[in-house]
Short mmCIF file of C-alpha atoms in Angstrom, two decimals:
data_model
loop_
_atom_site.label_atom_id
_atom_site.label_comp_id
_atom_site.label_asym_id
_atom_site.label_seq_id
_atom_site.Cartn_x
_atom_site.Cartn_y
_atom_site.Cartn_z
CA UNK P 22 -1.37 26.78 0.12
CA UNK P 23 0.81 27.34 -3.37
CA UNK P 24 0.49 23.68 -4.95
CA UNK P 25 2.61 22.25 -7.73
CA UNK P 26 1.82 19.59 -10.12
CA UNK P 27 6.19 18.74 -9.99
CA UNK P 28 4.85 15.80 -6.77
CA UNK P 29 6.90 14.04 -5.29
CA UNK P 30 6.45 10.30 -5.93
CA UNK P 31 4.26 8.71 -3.09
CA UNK P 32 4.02 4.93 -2.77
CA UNK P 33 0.99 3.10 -1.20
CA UNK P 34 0.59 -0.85 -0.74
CA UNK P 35 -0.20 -1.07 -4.24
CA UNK P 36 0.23 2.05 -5.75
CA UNK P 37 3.06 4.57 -7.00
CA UNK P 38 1.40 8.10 -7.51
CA UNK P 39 3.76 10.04 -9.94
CA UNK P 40 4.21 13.04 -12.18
CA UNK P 41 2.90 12.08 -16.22
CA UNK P 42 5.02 11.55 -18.56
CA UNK P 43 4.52 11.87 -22.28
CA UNK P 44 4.05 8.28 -22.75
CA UNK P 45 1.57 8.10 -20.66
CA UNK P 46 -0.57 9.68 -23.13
CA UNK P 47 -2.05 5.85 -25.00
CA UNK P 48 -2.99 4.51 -21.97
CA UNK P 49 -4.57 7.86 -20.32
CA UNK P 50 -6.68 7.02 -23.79
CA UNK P 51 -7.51 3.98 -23.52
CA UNK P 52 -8.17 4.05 -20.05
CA UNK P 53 -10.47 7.06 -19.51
CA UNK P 54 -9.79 10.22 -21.36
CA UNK P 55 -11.98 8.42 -24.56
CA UNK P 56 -14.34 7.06 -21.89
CA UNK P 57 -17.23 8.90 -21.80
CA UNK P 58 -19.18 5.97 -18.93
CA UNK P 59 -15.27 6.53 -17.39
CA UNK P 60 -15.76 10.64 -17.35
CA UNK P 61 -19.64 10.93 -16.56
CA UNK P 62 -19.41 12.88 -13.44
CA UNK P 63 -16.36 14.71 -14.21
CA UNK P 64 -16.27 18.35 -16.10
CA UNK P 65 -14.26 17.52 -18.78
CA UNK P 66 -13.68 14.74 -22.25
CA UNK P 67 -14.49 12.61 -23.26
CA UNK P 68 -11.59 13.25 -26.18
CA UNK P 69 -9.64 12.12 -29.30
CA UNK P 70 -6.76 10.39 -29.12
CA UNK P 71 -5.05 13.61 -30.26
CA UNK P 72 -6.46 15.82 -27.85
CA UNK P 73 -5.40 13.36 -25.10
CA UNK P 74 -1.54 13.72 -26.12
CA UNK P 75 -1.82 17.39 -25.52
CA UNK P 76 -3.60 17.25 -22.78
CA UNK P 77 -1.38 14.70 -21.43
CA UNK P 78 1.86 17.49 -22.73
CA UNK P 79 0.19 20.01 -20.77
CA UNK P 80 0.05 17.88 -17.37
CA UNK P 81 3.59 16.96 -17.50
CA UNK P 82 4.40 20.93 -17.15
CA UNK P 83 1.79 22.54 -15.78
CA UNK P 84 3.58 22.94 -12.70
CA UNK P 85 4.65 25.73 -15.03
CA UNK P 86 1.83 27.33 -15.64
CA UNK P 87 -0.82 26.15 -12.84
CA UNK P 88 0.32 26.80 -9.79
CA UNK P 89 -2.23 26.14 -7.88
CA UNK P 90 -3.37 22.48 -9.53
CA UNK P 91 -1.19 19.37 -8.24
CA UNK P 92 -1.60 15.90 -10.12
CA UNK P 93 -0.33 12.52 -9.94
CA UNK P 94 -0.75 9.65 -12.54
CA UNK P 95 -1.97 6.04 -10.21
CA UNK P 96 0.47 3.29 -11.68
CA UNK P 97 0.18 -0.28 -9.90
CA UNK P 98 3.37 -0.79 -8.10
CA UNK P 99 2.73 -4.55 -9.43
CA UNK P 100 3.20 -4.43 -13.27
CA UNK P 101 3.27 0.11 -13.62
CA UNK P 102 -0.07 -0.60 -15.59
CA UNK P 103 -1.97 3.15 -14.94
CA UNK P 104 -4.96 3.09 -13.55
CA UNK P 105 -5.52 6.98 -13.13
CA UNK P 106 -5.30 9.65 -12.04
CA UNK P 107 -5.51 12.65 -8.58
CA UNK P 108 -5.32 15.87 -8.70
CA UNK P 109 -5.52 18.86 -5.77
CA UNK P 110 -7.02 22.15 -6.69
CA UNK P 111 -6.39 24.68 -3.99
CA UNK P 112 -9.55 27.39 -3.54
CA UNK P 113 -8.90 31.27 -2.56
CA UNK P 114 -9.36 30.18 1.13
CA UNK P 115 -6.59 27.41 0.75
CA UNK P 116 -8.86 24.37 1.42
CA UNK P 117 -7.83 21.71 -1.41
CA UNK P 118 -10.29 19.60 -3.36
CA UNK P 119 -9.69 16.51 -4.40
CA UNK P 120 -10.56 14.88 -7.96
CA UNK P 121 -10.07 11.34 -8.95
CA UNK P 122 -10.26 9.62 -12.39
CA UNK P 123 -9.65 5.70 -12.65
CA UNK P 124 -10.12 3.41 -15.84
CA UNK P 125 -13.43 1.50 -15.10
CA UNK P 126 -11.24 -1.84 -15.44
CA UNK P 127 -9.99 -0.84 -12.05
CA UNK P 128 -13.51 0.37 -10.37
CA UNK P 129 -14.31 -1.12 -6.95
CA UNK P 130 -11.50 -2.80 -5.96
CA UNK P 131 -10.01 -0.37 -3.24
CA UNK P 132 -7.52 1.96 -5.47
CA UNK P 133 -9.56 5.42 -5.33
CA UNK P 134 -9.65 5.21 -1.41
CA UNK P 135 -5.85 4.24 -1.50
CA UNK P 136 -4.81 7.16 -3.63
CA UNK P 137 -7.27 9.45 -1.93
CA UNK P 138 -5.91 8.87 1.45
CA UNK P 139 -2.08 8.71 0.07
CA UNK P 140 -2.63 12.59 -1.77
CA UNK P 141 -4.47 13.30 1.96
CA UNK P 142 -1.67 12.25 3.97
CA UNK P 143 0.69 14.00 1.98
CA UNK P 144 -0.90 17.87 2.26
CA UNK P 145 -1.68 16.90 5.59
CA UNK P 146 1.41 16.43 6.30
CA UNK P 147 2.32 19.32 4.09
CA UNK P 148 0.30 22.16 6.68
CA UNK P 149 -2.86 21.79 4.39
CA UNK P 150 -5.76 21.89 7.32
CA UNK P 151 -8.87 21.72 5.23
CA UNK P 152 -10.11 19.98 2.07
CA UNK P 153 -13.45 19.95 0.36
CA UNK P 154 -15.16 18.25 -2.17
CA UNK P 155 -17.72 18.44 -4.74
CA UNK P 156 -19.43 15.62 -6.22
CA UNK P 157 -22.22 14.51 -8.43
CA UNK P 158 -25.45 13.57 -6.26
CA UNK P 159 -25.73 10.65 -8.86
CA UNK P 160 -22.42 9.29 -8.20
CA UNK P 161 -22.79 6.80 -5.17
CA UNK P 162 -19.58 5.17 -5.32
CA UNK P 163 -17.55 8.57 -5.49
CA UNK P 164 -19.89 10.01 -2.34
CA UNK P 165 -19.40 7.02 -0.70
CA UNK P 166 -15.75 6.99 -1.11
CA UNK P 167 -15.58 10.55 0.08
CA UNK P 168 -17.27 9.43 3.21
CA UNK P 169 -15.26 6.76 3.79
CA UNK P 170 -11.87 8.94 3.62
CA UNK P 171 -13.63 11.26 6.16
CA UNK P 172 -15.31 13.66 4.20
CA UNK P 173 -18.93 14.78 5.88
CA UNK P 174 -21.50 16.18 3.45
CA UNK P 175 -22.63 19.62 4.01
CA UNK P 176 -24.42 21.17 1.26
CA UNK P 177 -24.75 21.19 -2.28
CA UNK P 178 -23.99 23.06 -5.28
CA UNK P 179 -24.89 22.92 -9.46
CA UNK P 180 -21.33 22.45 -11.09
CA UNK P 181 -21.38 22.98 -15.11
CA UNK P 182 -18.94 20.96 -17.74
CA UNK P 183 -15.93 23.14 -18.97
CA UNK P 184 -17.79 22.79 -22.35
CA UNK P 185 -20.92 24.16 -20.91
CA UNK P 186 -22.83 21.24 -22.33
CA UNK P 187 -23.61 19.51 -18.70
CA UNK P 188 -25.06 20.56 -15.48
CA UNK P 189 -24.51 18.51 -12.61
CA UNK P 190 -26.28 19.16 -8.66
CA UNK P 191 -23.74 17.88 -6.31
CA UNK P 192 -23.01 17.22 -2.65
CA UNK P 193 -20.33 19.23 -0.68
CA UNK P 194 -18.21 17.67 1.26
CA UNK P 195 -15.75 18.80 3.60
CA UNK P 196 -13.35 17.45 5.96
CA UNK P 197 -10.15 18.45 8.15
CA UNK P 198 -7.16 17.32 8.37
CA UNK P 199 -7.31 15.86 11.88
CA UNK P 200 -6.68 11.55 12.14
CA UNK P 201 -4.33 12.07 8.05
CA UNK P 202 -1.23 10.67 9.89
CA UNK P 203 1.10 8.28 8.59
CA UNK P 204 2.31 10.02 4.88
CA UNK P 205 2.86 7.53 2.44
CA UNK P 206 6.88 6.89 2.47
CA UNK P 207 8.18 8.88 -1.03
CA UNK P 208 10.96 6.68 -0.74
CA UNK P 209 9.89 3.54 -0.26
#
């Protein structure tokens, strides 16, 4: 499956997933990119300020240039505060893996297993028929929230930090796209 990081908007109880926007680029700061407890099990940051704003540039058209990456920015429908972000990457057998980043502030209270099953719903809906997952054996909470969106561990795998400076053994996880009905209403 080609992806596209130009999403549509998807709305969720509590949630709007949207494209970023420049302006996003202070509070994708201050609510992860410079958190390195925030960005632990992840491959990348933490980063500067600076290197946040291009980063955050590079997300808002990389639609452009990475066509096979889709991401949203998680904004509470509430008050638009962001909470973080959900990307797709598609693999060369078109099976889609998920990634999730969300500003501690807004750990354990449901919104990674909203946005998780909103981005699901939406390539399911899309023709996408498999997804898979890798993540850190260490990180409970994100395996756990896998499961819970219907992922099944089957394996594992050593993933390395884009830096090279981190090596992490992780669970695969894998799941289909059977029982993702219901897409989140992009007009809503």
């Amino acid at each position: 499956m080609r992806l596209s990081c130009a999403v549509p908007p998807l709305n969720t109880g509590r949630l709007l997933l949207r494209p970023f926007v420049p302006a996003d680029a202070a509070a994708v700061f201050a609510g992860w990119a410079g958190d390195a407890e925030a960005l632990r099990f992840q491959q990348w940051g933490p980063l500067g300020e600076s290197e946040t704003a291009a980063m955050v540039r590079r997300w808002c058209f990389a639609y452009e240039e990475e066509p096979d990456f889709a991401l949203w920015a998680l904004a509470r429908r509430a008050d638009g505060a962001l909470l973080g972000q959900l990307g797709f990457a598609a693999d060369a057998d078109g099976m889609l893996s998920p990634g999730l980043t969300l500003d501690r502030r807004f750990w354990r209270q449901g919104y990674g297993g909203e946005a998780l099953l909103a981005g699901l719903r939406f390539f399911a809906a899309a023709g996408t028929g498999r997804f898979s997952a890798c993540c850190a054996r260490q990180n409970a909470a994100g395996q756990a929230l896998l499961q819970k969106a219907g992922f099944v561990p089957c394996g594992t795998a050593w993933k390395t930090s884009f830096d090279g400076s981190r090596r992490f053994l992780c669970t695969l996880l894998f799941r289909t796209a059977a029982g993702l009905t219901a897409p989140p209403d992009a007009n809503r």
